[in-house]
Structures are given as structure tokens and as C-alpha cells.
mmCIF file of C-alpha atoms in Angstrom:
data_model
loop_
_atom_site.group_PDB
_atom_site.id
_atom_site.type_symbol
_atom_site.label_atom_id
_atom_site.label_comp_id
_atom_site.label_asym_id
_atom_site.label_seq_id
_atom_site.Cartn_x
_atom_site.Cartn_y
_atom_site.Cartn_z
ATOM 1 C CA MET A 1 -1.441 -18.651 -10.001
ATOM 2 C CA GLY A 2 1.143 -16.336 -11.570
ATOM 3 C CA VAL A 3 3.700 -17.228 -14.222
ATOM 4 C CA ASN A 4 5.994 -20.193 -13.385
ATOM 5 C CA GLY A 5 4.130 -20.885 -10.152
ATOM 6 C CA MET A 6 4.878 -17.526 -8.519
ATOM 7 C CA LYS A 7 2.020 -16.059 -6.517
ATOM 8 C CA HIS A 8 0.702 -12.502 -6.759
ATOM 9 C CA ILE A 9 -0.042 -11.466 -3.186
ATOM 10 C CA ALA A 10 -1.750 -8.269 -2.038
ATOM 11 C CA ILE A 11 -0.632 -7.008 1.363
ATOM 12 C CA ILE A 12 -3.234 -4.628 2.823
ATOM 13 C CA LEU A 13 -1.621 -2.334 5.403
ATOM 14 C CA ALA A 14 -4.381 -1.586 7.922
ATOM 15 C CA ALA A 15 -2.480 -0.972 11.153
ATOM 16 C CA GLY A 16 -2.859 2.803 11.209
ATOM 17 C CA SER A 17 -4.471 4.501 14.183
ATOM 18 C CA GLY A 18 -5.656 7.738 12.542
ATOM 19 C CA THR A 19 -9.025 9.010 13.765
ATOM 20 C CA ARG A 20 -8.995 12.510 12.282
ATOM 21 C CA LEU A 21 -12.232 11.829 10.431
ATOM 22 C CA GLY A 22 -14.059 11.564 13.721
ATOM 23 C CA GLY A 23 -15.341 8.711 15.818
ATOM 24 C CA ASP A 24 -13.492 6.433 18.175
ATOM 25 C CA LYS A 25 -12.068 3.963 15.693
ATOM 26 C CA PRO A 26 -9.327 4.066 13.031
ATOM 27 C CA LYS A 27 -10.623 5.371 9.714
ATOM 28 C CA GLN A 28 -10.110 2.048 7.917
ATOM 29 C CA PHE A 29 -12.995 0.727 10.019
ATOM 30 C CA LEU A 30 -15.440 3.523 9.204
ATOM 31 C CA GLU A 31 -18.471 2.432 7.195
ATOM 32 C CA VAL A 32 -19.199 3.976 3.810
ATOM 33 C CA GLY A 33 -22.067 2.680 1.691
ATOM 34 C CA GLY A 34 -22.697 -0.269 4.004
ATOM 35 C CA LYS A 35 -19.093 -1.486 4.075
ATOM 36 C CA THR A 36 -15.994 -0.502 5.996
ATOM 37 C CA ILE A 37 -13.159 1.154 4.114
ATOM 38 C CA LEU A 38 -11.202 -2.037 4.798
ATOM 39 C CA GLU A 39 -13.832 -4.120 3.031
ATOM 40 C CA HIS A 40 -13.853 -1.801 0.022
ATOM 41 C CA THR A 41 -10.071 -2.093 -0.280
ATOM 42 C CA VAL A 42 -9.914 -5.850 0.196
ATOM 43 C CA GLY A 43 -12.732 -6.210 -2.310
ATOM 44 C CA ALA A 44 -10.834 -4.262 -4.969
ATOM 45 C CA PHE A 45 -7.956 -6.749 -4.847
ATOM 46 C CA ALA A 46 -10.181 -9.798 -4.407
ATOM 47 C CA ARG A 47 -12.041 -8.937 -7.630
ATOM 48 C CA HIS A 48 -8.870 -8.892 -9.718
ATOM 49 C CA ASP A 49 -8.166 -12.221 -11.413
ATOM 50 C CA GLY A 50 -4.419 -11.624 -11.200
ATOM 51 C CA ILE A 51 -4.366 -11.601 -7.392
ATOM 52 C CA ASP A 52 -3.886 -15.073 -5.919
ATOM 53 C CA GLU A 53 -4.189 -14.239 -2.247
ATOM 54 C CA ILE A 54 -4.452 -11.413 0.246
ATOM 55 C CA ALA A 55 -2.869 -10.781 3.639
ATOM 56 C CA VAL A 56 -4.099 -8.028 5.953
ATOM 57 C CA VAL A 57 -1.804 -6.463 8.534
ATOM 58 C CA THR A 58 -3.710 -4.647 11.257
ATOM 59 C CA ARG A 59 -3.593 -3.443 14.847
ATOM 60 C CA ALA A 60 -3.404 -6.050 17.590
ATOM 61 C CA ASP A 61 -6.764 -4.967 19.002
ATOM 62 C CA TYR A 62 -8.476 -5.281 15.616
ATOM 63 C CA VAL A 63 -7.209 -8.679 14.436
ATOM 64 C CA ASP A 64 -10.444 -10.441 15.391
ATOM 65 C CA GLU A 65 -12.533 -7.678 13.818
ATOM 66 C CA VAL A 66 -10.622 -7.925 10.533
ATOM 67 C CA ARG A 67 -11.046 -11.686 10.505
ATOM 68 C CA ARG A 68 -14.781 -11.216 10.959
ATOM 69 C CA LEU A 69 -15.032 -8.582 8.226
ATOM 70 C CA THR A 70 -13.059 -10.658 5.707
ATOM 71 C CA ALA A 71 -14.381 -14.102 6.605
ATOM 72 C CA ARG A 72 -16.324 -14.433 3.346
ATOM 73 C CA CYS A 73 -13.395 -13.458 1.136
ATOM 74 C CA THR A 74 -11.706 -16.681 0.088
ATOM 75 C CA LYS A 75 -8.592 -14.868 -1.111
ATOM 76 C CA VAL A 76 -7.790 -13.548 2.388
ATOM 77 C CA ARG A 77 -5.383 -16.157 3.756
ATOM 78 C CA HIS A 78 -3.735 -14.256 6.599
ATOM 79 C CA VAL A 79 -4.669 -11.568 9.127
ATOM 80 C CA VAL A 80 -1.685 -10.613 11.259
ATOM 81 C CA GLU A 81 -0.659 -7.997 13.777
ATOM 82 C CA GLY A 82 1.431 -5.073 12.578
ATOM 83 C CA GLY A 83 3.384 -2.572 14.616
ATOM 84 C CA LYS A 84 3.862 1.054 15.531
ATOM 85 C CA GLU A 85 5.784 2.006 12.381
ATOM 86 C CA ARG A 86 4.812 1.256 8.802
ATOM 87 C CA TYR A 87 7.878 -0.906 8.247
ATOM 88 C CA HIS A 88 6.836 -3.136 11.157
ATOM 89 C CA SER A 89 3.740 -4.022 9.126
ATOM 90 C CA THR A 90 5.827 -4.739 6.037
ATOM 91 C CA LEU A 91 8.072 -7.037 8.057
ATOM 92 C CA ALA A 92 5.065 -8.840 9.550
ATOM 93 C CA ALA A 93 3.860 -9.573 6.021
ATOM 94 C CA LEU A 94 7.304 -10.572 4.759
ATOM 95 C CA ASN A 95 7.560 -13.154 7.506
ATOM 96 C CA LEU A 96 4.493 -14.917 6.097
ATOM 97 C CA TYR A 97 6.152 -15.804 2.800
ATOM 98 C CA THR A 98 9.345 -17.668 1.937
ATOM 99 C CA ASP A 99 9.267 -18.045 -1.863
ATOM 100 C CA ASP A 100 11.625 -15.421 -3.281
ATOM 101 C CA ASP A 101 9.790 -15.479 -6.621
ATOM 102 C CA ASP A 102 6.489 -14.347 -5.091
ATOM 103 C CA ILE A 103 5.221 -10.915 -6.111
ATOM 104 C CA LEU A 104 4.109 -8.738 -3.191
ATOM 105 C CA LEU A 105 1.905 -5.668 -3.646
ATOM 106 C CA PHE A 106 1.828 -3.455 -0.547
ATOM 107 C CA HIS A 107 -1.236 -1.209 -0.428
ATOM 108 C CA ASP A 108 -2.517 1.398 2.019
ATOM 109 C CA CYS A 109 -5.855 0.200 3.345
ATOM 110 C CA VAL A 110 -7.184 3.754 3.255
ATOM 111 C CA ARG A 111 -6.818 3.902 -0.545
ATOM 112 C CA PRO A 112 -10.020 1.955 -1.298
ATOM 113 C CA LEU A 113 -10.503 3.489 -4.762
ATOM 114 C CA VAL A 114 -7.542 1.723 -6.369
ATOM 115 C CA SER A 115 -8.695 0.636 -9.808
ATOM 116 C CA GLN A 116 -8.555 -2.735 -11.503
ATOM 117 C CA ARG A 117 -6.404 -1.101 -14.189
ATOM 118 C CA ILE A 118 -3.784 0.014 -11.649
ATOM 119 C CA ILE A 119 -3.654 -3.434 -10.029
ATOM 120 C CA GLY A 120 -3.302 -5.108 -13.408
ATOM 121 C CA ASP A 121 -0.614 -2.707 -14.586
ATOM 122 C CA CYS A 122 1.368 -3.328 -11.387
ATOM 123 C CA ILE A 123 1.249 -7.084 -11.944
ATOM 124 C CA GLU A 124 2.245 -6.679 -15.586
ATOM 125 C CA ALA A 125 5.134 -4.326 -14.733
ATOM 126 C CA LEU A 126 6.517 -6.793 -12.196
ATOM 127 C CA ARG A 127 7.031 -9.343 -14.959
ATOM 128 C CA THR A 128 10.000 -7.305 -16.136
ATOM 129 C CA HIS A 129 10.838 -5.107 -13.122
ATOM 130 C CA ALA A 130 11.909 -6.149 -9.627
ATOM 131 C CA ALA A 131 10.366 -3.103 -7.940
ATOM 132 C CA ILE A 132 7.546 -0.736 -8.854
ATOM 133 C CA GLY A 133 5.690 2.216 -7.397
ATOM 134 C CA VAL A 134 2.472 3.947 -8.431
ATOM 135 C CA GLY A 135 2.298 7.690 -8.897
ATOM 136 C CA VAL A 136 0.713 10.616 -10.707
ATOM 137 C CA PRO A 137 2.544 13.683 -12.055
ATOM 138 C CA ALA A 138 2.635 16.571 -9.601
ATOM 139 C CA THR A 139 0.241 19.349 -10.602
ATOM 140 C CA ASP A 140 1.374 21.881 -7.998
ATOM 141 C CA THR A 141 4.720 23.599 -7.680
ATOM 142 C CA ILE A 142 6.681 21.992 -4.827
ATOM 143 C CA TRP A 143 8.915 24.039 -2.558
ATOM 144 C CA GLN A 144 11.865 22.510 -0.749
ATOM 145 C CA THR A 145 12.257 24.441 2.490
ATOM 146 C CA THR A 146 14.803 25.185 5.160
ATOM 147 C CA ALA A 147 14.368 24.484 8.863
ATOM 148 C CA ASP A 148 13.288 28.092 9.411
ATOM 149 C CA HIS A 149 10.523 27.859 6.786
ATOM 150 C CA CYS A 150 12.168 29.589 3.865
ATOM 151 C CA ILE A 151 12.322 28.364 0.280
ATOM 152 C CA ALA A 152 15.567 26.517 -0.354
ATOM 153 C CA ALA A 153 14.855 25.157 -3.829
ATOM 154 C CA ILE A 154 12.062 24.761 -6.358
ATOM 155 C CA PRO A 155 12.479 21.415 -8.150
ATOM 156 C CA PRO A 156 11.228 21.303 -11.746
ATOM 157 C CA ARG A 157 7.632 20.120 -11.591
ATOM 158 C CA ALA A 158 8.111 17.897 -14.641
ATOM 159 C CA THR A 159 10.438 15.678 -12.584
ATOM 160 C CA LEU A 160 8.047 15.268 -9.629
ATOM 161 C CA VAL A 161 5.464 12.560 -9.018
ATOM 162 C CA ASN A 162 2.944 12.236 -6.205
ATOM 163 C CA ALA A 163 3.381 8.757 -4.755
ATOM 164 C CA GLN A 164 0.433 6.408 -4.354
ATOM 165 C CA THR A 165 0.153 2.686 -3.678
ATOM 166 C CA PRO A 166 0.429 -0.219 -4.395
ATOM 167 C CA GLN A 167 4.185 -0.547 -4.187
ATOM 168 C CA GLY A 168 5.275 -3.902 -5.554
ATOM 169 C CA PHE A 169 8.360 -6.084 -5.364
ATOM 170 C CA ARG A 170 9.700 -9.505 -5.935
ATOM 171 C CA ARG A 171 9.904 -10.970 -2.475
ATOM 172 C CA SER A 172 13.666 -11.510 -2.767
ATOM 173 C CA VAL A 173 14.242 -7.797 -3.411
ATOM 174 C CA ILE A 174 12.176 -6.321 -0.585
ATOM 175 C CA ARG A 175 13.502 -8.949 1.845
ATOM 176 C CA ARG A 176 17.114 -8.131 0.966
ATOM 177 C CA ALA A 177 16.483 -4.405 1.265
ATOM 178 C CA TYR A 178 15.027 -4.796 4.750
ATOM 179 C CA ASP A 179 17.793 -7.150 5.876
ATOM 180 C CA LEU A 180 20.275 -4.396 5.014
ATOM 181 C CA ALA A 181 18.108 -1.688 6.582
ATOM 182 C CA LEU A 182 17.711 -3.517 9.875
ATOM 183 C CA ALA A 183 21.479 -3.984 10.084
ATOM 184 C CA ASP A 184 21.970 -0.221 9.699
ATOM 185 C CA PRO A 185 21.998 1.660 13.052
ATOM 186 C CA SER A 186 21.007 4.851 11.232
ATOM 187 C CA PHE A 187 17.939 3.336 9.524
ATOM 188 C CA VAL A 188 15.009 5.726 9.524
ATOM 189 C CA SER A 189 11.507 4.506 8.808
ATOM 190 C CA THR A 190 10.244 5.281 5.318
ATOM 191 C CA ASP A 191 8.011 3.667 2.724
ATOM 192 C CA ASP A 192 9.036 0.437 1.047
ATOM 193 C CA CYS A 193 10.228 2.039 -2.187
ATOM 194 C CA GLY A 194 12.399 4.315 -0.069
ATOM 195 C CA VAL A 195 14.005 1.315 1.630
ATOM 196 C CA VAL A 196 14.771 -0.332 -1.712
ATOM 197 C CA ARG A 197 16.053 2.958 -3.123
ATOM 198 C CA ARG A 198 18.434 3.489 -0.206
ATOM 199 C CA TYR A 199 19.737 -0.019 0.361
ATOM 200 C CA LEU A 200 19.573 -1.456 -3.168
ATOM 201 C CA PRO A 201 20.398 1.651 -5.219
ATOM 202 C CA ASP A 202 21.218 -0.400 -8.313
ATOM 203 C CA THR A 203 17.644 -1.742 -8.436
ATOM 204 C CA PRO A 204 15.498 0.491 -10.666
ATOM 205 C CA ILE A 205 12.022 1.278 -9.309
ATOM 206 C CA HIS A 206 9.623 1.493 -12.226
ATOM 207 C CA ILE A 207 6.707 3.941 -11.953
ATOM 208 C CA VAL A 208 3.247 2.688 -12.882
ATOM 209 C CA ALA A 209 0.713 5.368 -13.794
ATOM 210 C CA GLY A 210 -1.703 6.073 -10.968
ATOM 211 C CA GLU A 211 -5.029 7.888 -11.071
ATOM 212 C CA PRO A 212 -6.331 11.069 -9.390
ATOM 213 C CA THR A 213 -9.110 9.046 -7.741
ATOM 214 C CA ASN A 214 -6.645 6.663 -6.051
ATOM 215 C CA ILE A 215 -6.676 8.918 -3.026
ATOM 216 C CA LYS A 216 -5.765 8.294 0.567
ATOM 217 C CA ILE A 217 -8.939 8.835 2.599
ATOM 218 C CA THR A 218 -8.050 11.800 4.794
ATOM 219 C CA TYR A 219 -10.922 14.298 4.824
ATOM 220 C CA LYS A 220 -14.697 13.995 5.112
ATOM 221 C CA ALA A 221 -15.023 15.031 1.466
ATOM 222 C CA ASP A 222 -13.021 11.912 0.569
ATOM 223 C CA LEU A 223 -15.706 9.779 2.226
ATOM 224 C CA LEU A 224 -18.338 11.407 0.021
ATOM 225 C CA LEU A 225 -16.304 10.573 -3.086
ATOM 226 C CA LEU A 226 -15.933 6.972 -1.945
ATOM 227 C CA ARG A 227 -19.680 6.715 -1.319
ATOM 228 C CA GLU A 228 -20.517 8.136 -4.745
ATOM 229 C CA LEU A 229 -18.101 5.881 -6.622
ATOM 230 C CA ALA A 230 -19.145 2.818 -4.613
ATOM 231 C CA GLU A 231 -22.775 3.464 -5.555
ATOM 232 C CA VAL A 232 -21.866 3.817 -9.235
ATOM 233 C CA SER A 233 -19.789 0.628 -9.314
ATOM 234 C CA GLY A 234 -22.074 -1.330 -7.035
ATOM 235 C CA SER A 235 -19.096 -2.486 -4.960
#
């Protein structure tokens, strides 16, 4: 249990429908090294002593499958249905918890290589910050473009960070941000840090250092990397 009775809760966002890697199922359910990507990701958080419990948000037609895959993990307390947009999954998770002091870490299921160091640093940062994101410095020059595909601006690379997950918040902060967002007719779906940034602009979002290996599984080469690292770690 966290400091002063607060819980550290990992929310695994597994409601995506992407099948670009091939096959007839979402990529979070592909097997790599004898386990699904979902199992690798859940396992990363389950192994960390600072995580008290885990909730998985998934597609309606995969709820039973996720319950089967995570049945042996005692830290998984909830498996719930998400929605079409990412924020629907966040809201489904928020509705599970009522203690405003709880710490919630929202993580993309298809980032199974998140390290124990990143998870620990996120928990530590949330002792003194109400909102955090994980990122790595941009290594490429980024072009801001116009609608007709011309360069409009070239932001200084030193100010740019490639966003990763987890994104973490005190429950009171992310709940308040979404209450304001849902009352806004012009609300456009974005990630959770984006919602806090827009609707609670006075709340600083601290950046925790990510890692190049904390990738979002997108290409077949990413599966090879996951297999190699899983074999090395024995996970």
C-alpha cells in the first residue's frame, strides 16, 4: 500500500483494435515468446513492488479472454470494457475508483517493454507532482506543416520530447480534468496529459525520463525485439 493508505494502481489500456501486424486479432493478443503482449505488459507492472493493483480496460468482445489470461495474477482486480476512443477507456477506469488520493498510472498495453525503473520513477515523481508523463528527447528534427503539406515551422529540437507511457495522476486531478472536458462541447479526444494540460493549465505535468526500448509495438521488427528481450529477462 502506498504512503498514507493511498493505492498505486496501474491501468492497462488494451481496448485498441489495431491488426496491422497481421492476423485476425488485435496486436495486444498476439503471442511472443509463449505469452501475449497483454501478459508481458501486465507482468511488468505486477512484478513491481510499488504497484498495489491492476485494472485492464479492453474491448467488449475480449473481456472474457483477458480475464482468462490474467487469472493467475493476483494484482489484477478489475477487467472492464472500454470504448471506441481512448478517453472512453480512461473514463471506464476512473469509474472504478473513488479515493481522490489514489495514484493512477495509465499505460498502453502495446508498450510491454516498460522497465521497472520507469515504473518506479513514475511512482516516486507522483509523491510530489499531481501529474506526470514519460518521454524521451526527440532525436529527429520535427517539422510543423500546413494543410497543403508545406513546412510552417521547425521547433527547436531541444524543446521536444517523444511521449511514451505511463501517464500518471492523482485521481482527483484526472477526474476533475475529465469533468471539465466532458462539459465542453468542443472537447476533442486526446491523451490524458493533453486533457489535464487543456482543462487544468495551472497543473504542471512533470516529465519522467523514458527509455528508447519503451516502444509501442507497431511493426514486425518490434515483435523481434520483444522476443529477444523477453528471452534475456526470462519474463
